[in-house]
Amino acid sequence: MAGSTSLLERFAAAVGDAHVLTDPELTLGYGTPWAAREGVAPLAVVRPADAGEAAAVLALCAERGQAVVPQGGNTGLVRGAAPGAGDVVLSTGRMGAIEAVDPVGLGVVVGAGVSLEELQARLEPEGLELALDIGARGQATLGGMAATNAGGARAFRHGTMRAHVSGIEAVLADGGRIERLGGVVKDATGYDWPSLLVGSEGTLAVITRLLLRLRRVERSRAAALVAVGSMAEALALAVALRDRPAGLEAAEFVLPGALRLVSEELGLRPPPGAGPDRVLALFETRAAAGAHDLLVDALAVAPAAAEAVVVEGADTADLWRYREGLGEALTQVDPLLKLDLSLPLANLAAGLAAIERAAREGQGGDAVEPFLFGHLLDGNVHVNLGGVAPGRVAAVTAAILDAVLHHGGSIGAEHGVGRAKAEWLERDRGGAEIAAMKRLKAALDPAGILNPGVLLPAP
Ligand SMILES: Cc1cc2nc3c(=O)[nH]c(=O)nc-3n(C[C@H](O)[C@H](O)[C@H](O)COP(=O)(O)OP(=O)(O)OC[C@H]3O[C@@H](n4cnc5c(N)ncnc54)[C@H](O)[C@@H]3O)c2cc1C
């Protein structure tokens, strides 16, 4: 304890007294994952203002072998930012600067603690945007989004976070600093830090600033809701829209259980044509002008879309409630088993059926309540299950993840691996890859202080 007291004093000397929190009333929130009913108060929460202060904190932790959990908005869904009682949380909350926007190079440097919504508000008047959006935009930070390689609805067109990070500043476990924020498009000078650190979930370095790629906003927007007879039909419709000049930006699906839940919990009227055997598809198009007509024309070639509801401008938000409202609606389901997976498009329909079967088998033949939805054109499925018996969670999870691997999918699509799926990673990536990852981790973080137990199971 004497050791930890002086560590805390040294943290305070590095970042200022006010930015080292130890009172459990203040720290418990940092130790409570999103929507969790319980959490753990960490040893301390340290809030460095910049890379220099973060370097000092990490150097102290390395000296003591002190485990550090980097944390942004704490909206992650795989317990990657969840500390143990003896851990130090390094919060990026004070790294909140948005530096000058570069309208020529189409880039902006942001602090890791800036939320996506703050950046969106800053860019909007300039007619620019980051072409990636996620439901947790109000609280999720750009540093956390880079660390988890966040995806969202627009990823099938513009890529996941990896495609949007062109430069990075980060602090390594020993306090060493990487700074590559120059913004040249062509830079073939060796190992590429953004490629390595994006998706590393706080296990290799703490990201402190990012250079993000921007694009001009297309202001005309339209959205359509269509109920179709099967997943295969929904996917065929999405592909038809994608392959026409319709400016398709999002293609989402909601299966009947999830639609019933969101309609009931948010008091929404079920859309026309929806029913227990129908799949709800939501499409959004964007263009410099005339997105509504583009969408109507594109839908006209698809007979399945005869009953589509098409709206434009601000009204698109009403249609998105059926999809984005699910986050809120699911907080009412307890217990809830959540898994974020992806399937190759060729196996999407078969893989979804296999997931539902696997859930029932894992439960020993008894029914579960499936609430399934996701992103049509990148095969990302959000599996949420109610009614899983507490003693069957591991069996249900195993059966579903096996089914996904059997169909050529990934066990971690856009939420990452975190602590929740670390023990599963080897089945997805294989022994040789895991061995290489461990060597990489050991080279950059020899004392293993950065997010132990995340991605790779704790030794
Ligand atoms: C309602 C809701 C909707 C969501 N929708 C989506 C969605 O559409 N798409 C999607 O991809 N995700 C979604 N998510 C998941 C979550 O928002 C993302 O994973 C997001 O990227 C996490 O950002 P954060 O700042 O909250 O990170 P945290 O939860 O704080 O941390 C997540 C991980 O990143 C690490 N980390 C955080 N900051 C840093 C840093 N600066 N340096 C190094 N490591 C760091 C942490 O250690 C942890 O492993 C959603 C979550 C919720 C609650």
Short mmCIF file of C-alpha atoms and ligand atoms in Angstrom, two decimals:
data_model
loop_
_atom_site.label_atom_id
_atom_site.label_comp_id
_atom_site.label_asym_id
_atom_site.label_seq_id
_atom_site.Cartn_x
_atom_site.Cartn_y
_atom_site.Cartn_z
CA MET A 1 0.00 0.00 0.00
CA ALA A 2 2.90 2.34 0.82
CA GLY A 3 4.17 1.65 -2.72
CA SER A 4 0.83 2.53 -4.26
CA THR A 5 0.53 5.73 -2.17
CA SER A 6 3.78 7.06 -3.48
CA LEU A 7 2.80 6.01 -6.99
CA LEU A 8 -0.33 8.11 -6.62
CA GLU A 9 1.75 11.03 -5.39
CA ARG A 10 3.98 10.70 -8.40
CA PHE A 11 0.94 10.60 -10.70
CA ALA A 12 -0.23 13.80 -9.04
CA ALA A 13 3.16 15.40 -9.65
CA ALA A 14 2.89 14.42 -13.33
CA VAL A 15 -0.69 15.49 -14.10
CA GLY A 16 -1.76 17.67 -11.17
CA ASP A 17 -3.60 16.68 -7.99
CA ALA A 18 -7.03 17.37 -9.40
CA HIS A 19 -6.51 14.84 -12.14
CA VAL A 20 -5.79 11.80 -10.00
CA LEU A 21 -9.09 10.42 -8.74
CA THR A 22 -9.15 7.81 -6.00
CA ASP A 23 -12.50 8.36 -4.26
CA PRO A 24 -14.65 5.32 -5.21
CA GLU A 25 -17.64 7.63 -5.61
CA LEU A 26 -15.77 9.28 -8.47
CA THR A 27 -13.96 6.26 -9.87
CA LEU A 28 -16.76 3.66 -9.84
CA GLY A 29 -18.31 5.10 -13.01
CA TYR A 30 -15.01 4.54 -14.85
CA GLY A 31 -15.07 0.94 -13.63
CA THR A 32 -18.64 0.28 -14.73
CA PRO A 33 -18.99 -0.81 -18.36
CA TRP A 34 -21.83 0.52 -20.53
CA ALA A 35 -25.26 -0.64 -19.32
CA ALA A 36 -23.66 -2.92 -16.70
CA ARG A 37 -25.51 -3.12 -13.43
CA GLU A 38 -22.31 -3.39 -11.39
CA GLY A 39 -18.73 -2.23 -11.65
CA VAL A 40 -15.41 -2.14 -9.84
CA ALA A 41 -13.72 0.98 -8.47
CA PRO A 42 -10.14 0.96 -9.83
CA LEU A 43 -7.07 1.90 -7.77
CA ALA A 44 -7.08 5.32 -9.43
CA VAL A 45 -8.21 7.24 -12.49
CA VAL A 46 -5.44 9.40 -13.95
CA ARG A 47 -6.34 12.09 -16.47
CA PRO A 48 -3.29 13.34 -18.41
CA ALA A 49 -3.82 16.39 -20.62
CA ASP A 50 -1.56 15.39 -23.49
CA ALA A 51 1.07 12.95 -24.76
CA GLY A 52 3.76 14.43 -22.50
CA GLU A 53 1.72 13.81 -19.36
CA ALA A 54 0.57 10.40 -20.61
CA ALA A 55 4.22 9.46 -21.19
CA ALA A 56 5.09 10.41 -17.61
CA VAL A 57 2.18 8.31 -16.27
CA LEU A 58 3.09 5.28 -18.37
CA ALA A 59 6.77 5.50 -17.48
CA LEU A 60 5.80 5.41 -13.78
CA CYS A 61 3.50 2.43 -14.37
CA ALA A 62 6.20 0.58 -16.33
CA GLU A 63 8.67 1.14 -13.49
CA ARG A 64 6.23 -0.45 -11.01
CA GLY A 65 4.69 -3.10 -13.28
CA GLN A 66 1.37 -1.34 -12.67
CA ALA A 67 -1.48 -2.43 -14.99
CA VAL A 68 -3.06 0.44 -16.94
CA VAL A 69 -6.44 0.46 -18.67
CA PRO A 70 -6.75 3.20 -21.31
CA GLN A 71 -10.28 4.59 -21.43
CA GLY A 72 -12.14 7.03 -23.66
CA GLY A 73 -15.93 7.31 -23.50
CA ASN A 74 -16.40 3.90 -21.87
CA THR A 75 -19.04 2.92 -24.43
CA GLY A 76 -17.17 -0.20 -25.53
CA LEU A 77 -19.27 -3.37 -25.47
CA VAL A 78 -16.61 -6.06 -24.88
CA ARG A 79 -15.21 -4.91 -21.49
CA GLY A 80 -11.97 -3.66 -23.09
CA ALA A 81 -11.94 -0.55 -20.89
CA ALA A 82 -13.12 -2.33 -17.73
CA PRO A 83 -10.46 -2.20 -14.98
CA GLY A 84 -9.86 -4.62 -12.13
CA ALA A 85 -9.72 -3.31 -8.56
CA GLY A 86 -5.93 -2.91 -8.60
CA ASP A 87 -5.73 -1.26 -12.03
CA VAL A 88 -5.11 2.35 -12.99
CA VAL A 89 -7.49 3.83 -15.56
CA LEU A 90 -5.77 6.27 -17.90
CA SER A 91 -8.64 8.45 -19.06
CA THR A 92 -8.27 10.55 -22.21
CA GLY A 93 -11.06 12.87 -21.08
CA ARG A 94 -8.81 15.94 -21.05
CA MET A 95 -7.39 15.35 -24.54
CA GLY A 96 -10.24 17.32 -26.02
CA ALA A 97 -8.70 19.68 -28.57
CA ILE A 98 -9.87 19.89 -32.17
CA GLU A 99 -7.04 21.60 -34.04
CA ALA A 100 -7.33 23.64 -37.24
CA VAL A 101 -9.29 21.94 -40.00
CA ASP A 102 -7.28 21.64 -43.22
CA PRO A 103 -9.73 22.22 -46.10
CA VAL A 104 -6.99 21.72 -48.69
CA GLY A 105 -5.53 18.45 -47.46
CA LEU A 106 -8.99 17.45 -46.09
CA GLY A 107 -7.76 16.49 -42.64
CA VAL A 108 -8.05 17.46 -38.99
CA VAL A 109 -5.93 16.65 -35.95
CA VAL A 110 -7.99 15.80 -32.87
CA GLY A 111 -7.21 14.84 -29.30
CA ALA A 112 -8.03 11.22 -28.45
CA GLY A 113 -10.71 12.35 -25.99
CA VAL A 114 -12.84 14.29 -28.51
CA SER A 115 -16.24 12.67 -28.98
CA LEU A 116 -17.47 11.89 -32.47
CA GLU A 117 -20.42 14.24 -31.94
CA GLU A 118 -18.11 17.13 -30.95
CA LEU A 119 -16.15 16.63 -34.16
CA GLN A 120 -19.34 16.42 -36.22
CA ALA A 121 -20.57 19.72 -34.73
CA ARG A 122 -17.24 21.39 -35.47
CA LEU A 123 -17.10 20.18 -39.09
CA GLU A 124 -20.74 20.75 -40.02
CA PRO A 125 -20.49 24.52 -40.67
CA GLU A 126 -17.45 23.93 -42.85
CA GLY A 127 -19.36 21.46 -45.05
CA LEU A 128 -16.99 18.65 -44.10
CA GLU A 129 -17.42 15.32 -42.35
CA LEU A 130 -15.73 12.18 -41.12
CA ALA A 131 -17.48 9.55 -43.24
CA LEU A 132 -18.15 7.21 -40.36
CA ASP A 133 -20.92 7.31 -37.80
CA ILE A 134 -21.86 5.17 -34.81
CA GLY A 135 -24.82 5.07 -32.46
CA ALA A 136 -22.73 6.03 -29.42
CA ARG A 137 -21.51 9.25 -31.13
CA GLY A 138 -22.33 11.48 -28.13
CA GLN A 139 -19.96 9.73 -25.75
CA ALA A 140 -17.61 7.52 -27.78
CA THR A 141 -14.23 9.18 -28.33
CA LEU A 142 -12.21 9.22 -31.51
CA GLY A 143 -9.30 7.61 -29.61
CA GLY A 144 -11.57 4.78 -28.46
CA MET A 145 -13.02 4.44 -31.95
CA ALA A 146 -9.53 4.12 -33.38
CA ALA A 147 -8.51 1.66 -30.65
CA THR A 148 -11.50 -0.57 -31.47
CA ASN A 149 -11.50 0.05 -35.24
CA ALA A 150 -15.13 1.16 -34.98
CA GLY A 151 -17.40 0.56 -37.95
CA GLY A 152 -21.02 1.69 -38.04
CA ALA A 153 -23.54 1.93 -40.83
CA ARG A 154 -21.40 3.65 -43.46
CA ALA A 155 -18.45 1.24 -43.27
CA PHE A 156 -19.45 -0.86 -46.29
CA ARG A 157 -18.91 2.25 -48.42
CA HIS A 158 -16.19 4.25 -46.67
CA GLY A 159 -14.43 1.62 -44.57
CA THR A 160 -14.01 1.20 -40.82
CA MET A 161 -12.02 3.63 -38.64
CA ARG A 162 -8.80 2.22 -40.10
CA ALA A 163 -9.64 3.86 -43.43
CA HIS A 164 -10.09 7.28 -41.81
CA VAL A 165 -6.93 7.53 -39.69
CA SER A 166 -4.04 8.90 -41.72
CA GLY A 167 -1.75 9.88 -38.86
CA ILE A 168 -1.32 9.11 -35.19
CA GLU A 169 0.38 10.24 -32.01
CA ALA A 170 0.69 7.58 -29.33
CA VAL A 171 2.62 6.79 -26.18
CA LEU A 172 4.20 3.38 -25.73
CA ALA A 173 4.25 1.38 -22.51
CA ASP A 174 7.72 2.68 -21.54
CA GLY A 175 6.72 6.31 -22.11
CA GLY A 176 8.30 6.48 -25.58
CA ARG A 177 6.35 8.54 -28.08
CA ILE A 178 5.30 7.92 -31.69
CA GLU A 179 4.29 11.02 -33.64
CA ARG A 180 3.29 10.73 -37.27
CA LEU A 181 0.77 13.48 -37.99
CA GLY A 182 2.26 14.93 -41.17
CA GLY A 183 -0.60 14.02 -43.45
CA VAL A 184 1.25 13.13 -46.63
CA VAL A 185 -0.83 10.81 -48.76
CA LYS A 186 2.12 8.77 -49.92
CA ASP A 187 4.43 7.67 -47.15
CA ALA A 188 6.22 4.40 -47.79
CA THR A 189 8.87 4.80 -45.13
CA GLY A 190 8.46 1.61 -43.19
CA TYR A 191 6.09 0.33 -40.52
CA ASP A 192 2.81 2.19 -40.57
CA TRP A 193 1.75 3.11 -37.02
CA PRO A 194 -1.94 3.79 -37.73
CA SER A 195 -2.27 0.36 -39.35
CA LEU A 196 -0.74 -1.29 -36.30
CA LEU A 197 -2.41 0.71 -33.54
CA VAL A 198 -5.92 1.01 -34.97
CA GLY A 199 -7.76 -2.00 -33.57
CA SER A 200 -5.12 -2.77 -30.94
CA GLU A 201 -7.62 -1.99 -28.13
CA GLY A 202 -5.17 -0.23 -25.85
CA THR A 203 -2.78 -3.20 -25.67
CA LEU A 204 0.19 -1.70 -27.55
CA ALA A 205 0.05 2.05 -26.84
CA VAL A 206 -2.16 4.89 -25.65
CA ILE A 207 -3.38 6.94 -28.61
CA THR A 208 -3.22 10.64 -27.76
CA ARG A 209 -3.93 12.45 -31.08
CA LEU A 210 -5.18 11.44 -34.50
CA LEU A 211 -5.04 12.92 -37.98
CA LEU A 212 -8.38 12.07 -39.57
CA ARG A 213 -9.40 12.09 -43.24
CA LEU A 214 -12.37 14.26 -44.10
CA ARG A 215 -14.68 14.58 -47.07
CA ARG A 216 -17.20 17.11 -48.35
CA VAL A 217 -20.71 16.58 -46.99
CA GLU A 218 -23.46 15.61 -49.40
CA ARG A 219 -26.38 17.55 -47.96
CA SER A 220 -29.30 15.91 -49.69
CA ARG A 221 -30.48 12.81 -47.80
CA ALA A 222 -33.24 10.29 -48.14
CA ALA A 223 -34.14 7.07 -46.39
CA ALA A 224 -36.44 4.14 -47.06
CA LEU A 225 -37.97 1.42 -44.92
CA VAL A 226 -38.93 -1.77 -46.71
CA ALA A 227 -40.34 -5.00 -45.28
CA VAL A 228 -39.30 -8.02 -47.37
CA GLY A 229 -39.88 -11.76 -47.18
CA SER A 230 -36.40 -13.03 -46.27
CA MET A 231 -32.80 -12.10 -45.55
CA ALA A 232 -31.84 -13.26 -49.04
CA GLU A 233 -34.37 -10.78 -50.47
CA ALA A 234 -33.13 -7.98 -48.21
CA LEU A 235 -29.55 -8.58 -49.30
CA ALA A 236 -30.48 -8.77 -52.98
CA LEU A 237 -32.28 -5.43 -52.65
CA ALA A 238 -29.29 -3.85 -50.89
CA VAL A 239 -26.92 -5.08 -53.59
CA ALA A 240 -29.24 -3.73 -56.31
CA LEU A 241 -29.25 -0.29 -54.63
CA ARG A 242 -25.50 -0.36 -54.04
CA ASP A 243 -24.79 -1.14 -57.67
CA ARG A 244 -26.94 1.69 -59.04
CA PRO A 245 -25.91 5.36 -58.95
CA ALA A 246 -28.12 5.97 -55.91
CA GLY A 247 -25.50 7.23 -53.43
CA LEU A 248 -26.28 4.40 -50.98
CA GLU A 249 -24.74 5.22 -47.57
CA ALA A 250 -26.43 2.73 -45.27
CA ALA A 251 -28.22 -0.59 -45.62
CA GLU A 252 -29.47 -2.02 -42.35
CA PHE A 253 -31.66 -4.96 -41.36
CA VAL A 254 -33.85 -5.66 -38.35
CA LEU A 255 -35.33 -9.12 -37.77
CA PRO A 256 -38.87 -9.50 -36.38
CA GLY A 257 -37.99 -10.04 -32.67
CA ALA A 258 -35.87 -6.90 -32.62
CA LEU A 259 -38.52 -4.90 -34.50
CA ARG A 260 -41.20 -5.93 -32.01
CA LEU A 261 -38.93 -4.95 -29.09
CA VAL A 262 -38.01 -1.51 -30.44
CA SER A 263 -41.60 -0.79 -31.46
CA GLU A 264 -42.93 -1.70 -28.01
CA GLU A 265 -40.20 -0.01 -25.96
CA LEU A 266 -40.10 3.23 -27.96
CA GLY A 267 -43.82 3.30 -28.78
CA LEU A 268 -43.22 3.17 -32.56
CA ARG A 269 -45.92 2.06 -34.99
CA PRO A 270 -44.73 -1.08 -36.89
CA PRO A 271 -43.86 -0.07 -40.48
CA PRO A 272 -46.16 -1.10 -43.38
CA GLY A 273 -45.79 -4.74 -44.37
CA ALA A 274 -43.87 -5.69 -41.21
CA GLY A 275 -44.80 -9.01 -39.61
CA PRO A 276 -43.43 -12.07 -37.84
CA ASP A 277 -41.98 -13.54 -41.05
CA ARG A 278 -40.69 -10.31 -42.59
CA VAL A 279 -37.26 -8.70 -42.53
CA LEU A 280 -37.15 -4.93 -42.17
CA ALA A 281 -34.54 -3.21 -44.35
CA LEU A 282 -33.54 0.44 -43.91
CA PHE A 283 -31.65 2.30 -46.64
CA GLU A 284 -30.14 5.77 -46.66
CA THR A 285 -28.87 7.62 -49.73
CA ARG A 286 -26.90 10.85 -49.92
CA ALA A 287 -26.10 13.13 -52.84
CA ALA A 288 -25.17 16.74 -53.50
CA ALA A 289 -28.82 17.19 -54.55
CA GLY A 290 -31.85 15.00 -55.31
CA ALA A 291 -31.16 12.04 -53.01
CA HIS A 292 -34.90 11.35 -52.68
CA ASP A 293 -35.42 10.93 -56.43
CA LEU A 294 -32.29 8.83 -56.73
CA LEU A 295 -33.60 6.49 -54.04
CA VAL A 296 -37.12 6.28 -55.50
CA ASP A 297 -35.70 5.54 -58.97
CA ALA A 298 -33.38 2.88 -57.60
CA LEU A 299 -36.20 1.24 -55.61
CA ALA A 300 -38.47 1.23 -58.66
CA VAL A 301 -36.38 -1.49 -60.30
CA ALA A 302 -36.89 -3.78 -57.31
CA PRO A 303 -40.35 -5.39 -57.13
CA ALA A 304 -39.79 -6.28 -53.47
CA ALA A 305 -39.75 -2.57 -52.63
CA ALA A 306 -43.31 -1.80 -53.75
CA GLU A 307 -44.42 -0.85 -50.22
CA ALA A 308 -41.34 1.19 -49.31
CA VAL A 309 -41.77 4.24 -47.10
CA VAL A 310 -39.43 6.93 -48.48
CA VAL A 311 -38.66 10.21 -46.68
CA GLU A 312 -36.04 12.91 -47.00
CA GLY A 313 -34.11 15.48 -45.01
CA ALA A 314 -34.73 15.67 -41.25
CA ASP A 315 -37.51 13.06 -41.53
CA THR A 316 -34.88 10.37 -42.12
CA ALA A 317 -34.24 10.44 -38.36
CA ASP A 318 -37.75 9.02 -37.79
CA LEU A 319 -36.93 5.94 -39.85
CA TRP A 320 -33.57 5.51 -38.12
CA ARG A 321 -35.41 5.17 -34.77
CA TYR A 322 -36.34 1.59 -35.73
CA ARG A 323 -32.64 0.77 -35.93
CA GLU A 324 -30.81 3.13 -33.60
CA GLY A 325 -33.53 2.91 -30.93
CA LEU A 326 -32.53 -0.71 -30.41
CA GLY A 327 -29.63 0.28 -28.14
CA GLU A 328 -32.08 1.91 -25.75
CA ALA A 329 -34.76 -0.78 -26.13
CA LEU A 330 -32.28 -3.53 -25.28
CA THR A 331 -31.44 -1.93 -21.94
CA GLN A 332 -34.88 -3.19 -20.86
CA VAL A 333 -33.93 -6.83 -21.49
CA ASP A 334 -32.36 -8.54 -18.51
CA PRO A 335 -30.47 -10.85 -18.66
CA LEU A 336 -29.14 -10.06 -22.13
CA LEU A 337 -26.41 -11.88 -24.02
CA LYS A 338 -24.77 -9.61 -26.63
CA LEU A 339 -22.47 -10.69 -29.45
CA ASP A 340 -21.16 -8.67 -32.40
CA LEU A 341 -20.19 -10.87 -35.35
CA SER A 342 -19.76 -10.76 -39.07
CA LEU A 343 -20.43 -13.20 -41.87
CA PRO A 344 -19.32 -13.23 -45.49
CA LEU A 345 -22.21 -11.88 -47.62
CA ALA A 346 -22.42 -15.18 -49.49
CA ASN A 347 -23.24 -16.90 -46.17
CA LEU A 348 -25.28 -14.16 -44.50
CA ALA A 349 -28.72 -15.75 -44.74
CA ALA A 350 -27.49 -19.28 -43.93
CA GLY A 351 -25.25 -18.00 -41.14
CA LEU A 352 -28.13 -16.12 -39.48
CA ALA A 353 -30.29 -19.23 -39.51
CA ALA A 354 -27.37 -21.21 -38.06
CA ILE A 355 -26.92 -18.61 -35.28
CA GLU A 356 -30.56 -18.93 -34.22
CA ARG A 357 -30.27 -22.73 -34.28
CA ALA A 358 -27.02 -22.65 -32.31
CA ALA A 359 -28.59 -20.41 -29.65
CA ARG A 360 -31.39 -22.92 -29.09
CA GLU A 361 -28.95 -25.85 -29.03
CA GLY A 362 -26.66 -24.06 -26.55
CA GLN A 363 -29.70 -23.50 -24.33
CA GLY A 364 -30.30 -27.28 -24.35
CA GLY A 365 -33.25 -27.09 -26.75
CA ASP A 366 -35.20 -24.45 -24.78
CA ALA A 367 -36.32 -21.26 -26.45
CA VAL A 368 -34.35 -18.02 -26.33
CA GLU A 369 -35.63 -14.61 -27.38
CA PRO A 370 -33.55 -13.49 -30.37
CA PHE A 371 -33.22 -9.79 -31.11
CA LEU A 372 -31.07 -9.72 -34.27
CA PHE A 373 -30.18 -6.77 -36.47
CA GLY A 374 -27.17 -5.33 -38.24
CA HIS A 375 -25.51 -3.95 -41.33
CA LEU A 376 -26.57 -5.67 -44.56
CA LEU A 377 -23.68 -4.96 -46.90
CA ASP A 378 -20.78 -5.78 -44.60
CA GLY A 379 -22.44 -8.84 -43.05
CA ASN A 380 -22.19 -7.42 -39.51
CA VAL A 381 -24.75 -9.04 -37.23
CA HIS A 382 -25.62 -7.82 -33.74
CA VAL A 383 -26.87 -10.85 -31.86
CA ASN A 384 -28.80 -10.06 -28.71
CA LEU A 385 -30.49 -12.84 -26.84
CA GLY A 386 -32.95 -12.63 -23.99
CA GLY A 387 -33.92 -15.55 -21.80
CA VAL A 388 -30.56 -17.34 -21.81
CA ALA A 389 -30.34 -19.27 -18.55
CA PRO A 390 -27.38 -17.99 -16.44
CA GLY A 391 -25.82 -21.47 -16.44
CA ARG A 392 -26.04 -21.70 -20.25
CA VAL A 393 -24.33 -18.42 -21.26
CA ALA A 394 -21.00 -20.09 -22.02
CA ALA A 395 -22.64 -22.94 -23.98
CA VAL A 396 -24.82 -20.57 -26.01
CA THR A 397 -21.87 -18.27 -26.73
CA ALA A 398 -19.70 -21.21 -27.78
CA ALA A 399 -22.39 -22.66 -30.05
CA ILE A 400 -22.94 -19.30 -31.79
CA LEU A 401 -19.27 -18.45 -32.24
CA ASP A 402 -18.63 -21.94 -33.61
CA ALA A 403 -21.48 -21.48 -36.09
CA VAL A 404 -20.02 -18.14 -37.20
CA LEU A 405 -16.55 -19.60 -37.69
CA HIS A 406 -18.07 -22.55 -39.55
CA HIS A 407 -19.66 -20.06 -41.97
CA GLY A 408 -16.36 -18.25 -42.54
CA GLY A 409 -17.20 -15.24 -40.35
CA SER A 410 -15.44 -13.21 -37.67
CA ILE A 411 -16.17 -13.43 -33.93
CA GLY A 412 -15.48 -9.71 -33.44
CA ALA A 413 -16.84 -7.37 -36.12
CA GLU A 414 -16.89 -3.76 -34.97
CA HIS A 415 -16.86 -3.88 -31.17
CA GLY A 416 -13.54 -5.68 -30.90
CA VAL A 417 -12.45 -8.56 -28.72
CA GLY A 418 -11.83 -6.90 -25.35
CA ARG A 419 -11.88 -9.15 -22.32
CA ALA A 420 -15.22 -10.66 -23.33
CA LYS A 421 -13.91 -12.67 -26.29
CA ALA A 422 -10.18 -12.93 -25.55
CA GLU A 423 -10.31 -16.65 -24.91
CA TRP A 424 -11.97 -17.10 -28.31
CA LEU A 425 -9.45 -15.25 -30.41
CA GLU A 426 -7.23 -18.22 -31.13
CA ARG A 427 -10.12 -20.15 -32.69
CA ASP A 428 -10.65 -17.26 -35.10
CA ARG A 429 -7.06 -16.26 -35.85
CA GLY A 430 -5.15 -19.54 -35.35
CA GLY A 431 -2.09 -20.48 -33.31
CA ALA A 432 0.60 -19.04 -35.58
CA GLU A 433 -1.08 -15.62 -35.70
CA ILE A 434 -1.63 -15.57 -31.95
CA ALA A 435 2.04 -16.43 -31.39
CA ALA A 436 3.06 -13.53 -33.65
CA MET A 437 0.67 -11.17 -31.83
CA LYS A 438 2.19 -12.21 -28.49
CA ARG A 439 5.70 -11.48 -29.80
CA LEU A 440 4.57 -8.07 -31.01
CA LYS A 441 2.95 -7.34 -27.66
CA ALA A 442 6.07 -8.45 -25.78
CA ALA A 443 8.28 -6.23 -27.95
CA LEU A 444 6.21 -3.06 -27.41
CA ASP A 445 5.03 -3.75 -23.86
CA PRO A 446 7.58 -6.10 -22.26
CA ALA A 447 6.17 -5.74 -18.74
CA GLY A 448 2.63 -6.39 -20.01
CA ILE A 449 1.16 -3.34 -18.29
CA LEU A 450 -1.14 -2.14 -21.07
CA ASN A 451 -4.63 -3.58 -20.80
CA PRO A 452 -3.66 -7.08 -19.62
CA GLY A 453 -6.30 -9.66 -20.50
CA VAL A 454 -7.62 -7.67 -23.48
CA LEU A 455 -7.33 -9.32 -26.92
CA LEU A 456 -4.90 -11.96 -25.66
CA PRO A 457 -5.89 -13.82 -22.50
CA ALA A 458 -3.84 -12.73 -19.45
CA PRO A 459 -0.80 -15.01 -19.06
C1 LIG B 1 -25.46 2.68 -27.86
C2 LIG B 1 -24.17 2.20 -28.48
C3 LIG B 1 -24.05 2.16 -29.86
C4 LIG B 1 -22.87 1.72 -30.45
N1 LIG B 1 -22.80 1.69 -31.80
C5 LIG B 1 -21.65 1.28 -32.39
C6 LIG B 1 -21.55 1.25 -33.81
O1 LIG B 1 -22.49 1.56 -34.53
N2 LIG B 1 -20.37 0.86 -34.34
C7 LIG B 1 -19.31 0.52 -33.55
O2 LIG B 1 -18.25 0.20 -34.10
N3 LIG B 1 -19.37 0.53 -32.21
C8 LIG B 1 -20.52 0.90 -31.61
N4 LIG B 1 -20.60 0.91 -30.25
C9 LIG B 1 -19.46 0.45 -29.44
C10 LIG B 1 -18.53 1.58 -28.95
O3 LIG B 1 -19.19 2.83 -29.00
C11 LIG B 1 -17.28 1.62 -29.79
O4 LIG B 1 -16.54 0.44 -29.52
C12 LIG B 1 -16.37 2.83 -29.55
O5 LIG B 1 -15.36 2.80 -30.53
C13 LIG B 1 -15.76 2.89 -28.16
O6 LIG B 1 -15.24 4.19 -27.95
P1 LIG B 1 -14.96 4.71 -26.46
O7 LIG B 1 -14.30 6.04 -26.53
O8 LIG B 1 -16.21 4.65 -25.67
O9 LIG B 1 -13.93 3.63 -25.96
P2 LIG B 1 -13.82 2.89 -24.55
O10 LIG B 1 -15.06 2.11 -24.30
O11 LIG B 1 -13.42 3.85 -23.52
O12 LIG B 1 -12.62 1.88 -24.85
C14 LIG B 1 -12.75 0.87 -25.81
C15 LIG B 1 -11.40 0.17 -26.00
O13 LIG B 1 -10.45 1.08 -26.54
C16 LIG B 1 -9.35 1.28 -25.64
N5 LIG B 1 -9.05 2.72 -25.70
C17 LIG B 1 -9.91 3.76 -25.51
N6 LIG B 1 -9.27 4.91 -25.74
C18 LIG B 1 -7.99 4.61 -26.07
C19 LIG B 1 -6.84 5.38 -26.43
N7 LIG B 1 -6.89 6.71 -26.50
N8 LIG B 1 -5.69 4.73 -26.70
C20 LIG B 1 -5.64 3.37 -26.65
N9 LIG B 1 -6.68 2.60 -26.33
C21 LIG B 1 -7.85 3.21 -26.03
C22 LIG B 1 -9.85 0.80 -24.30
O14 LIG B 1 -8.79 0.35 -23.48
C23 LIG B 1 -10.78 -0.33 -24.70
O15 LIG B 1 -10.05 -1.49 -24.99
C24 LIG B 1 -21.79 1.31 -29.63
C25 LIG B 1 -21.90 1.37 -28.25
C26 LIG B 1 -23.08 1.79 -27.68
C27 LIG B 1 -23.16 1.84 -26.19
#
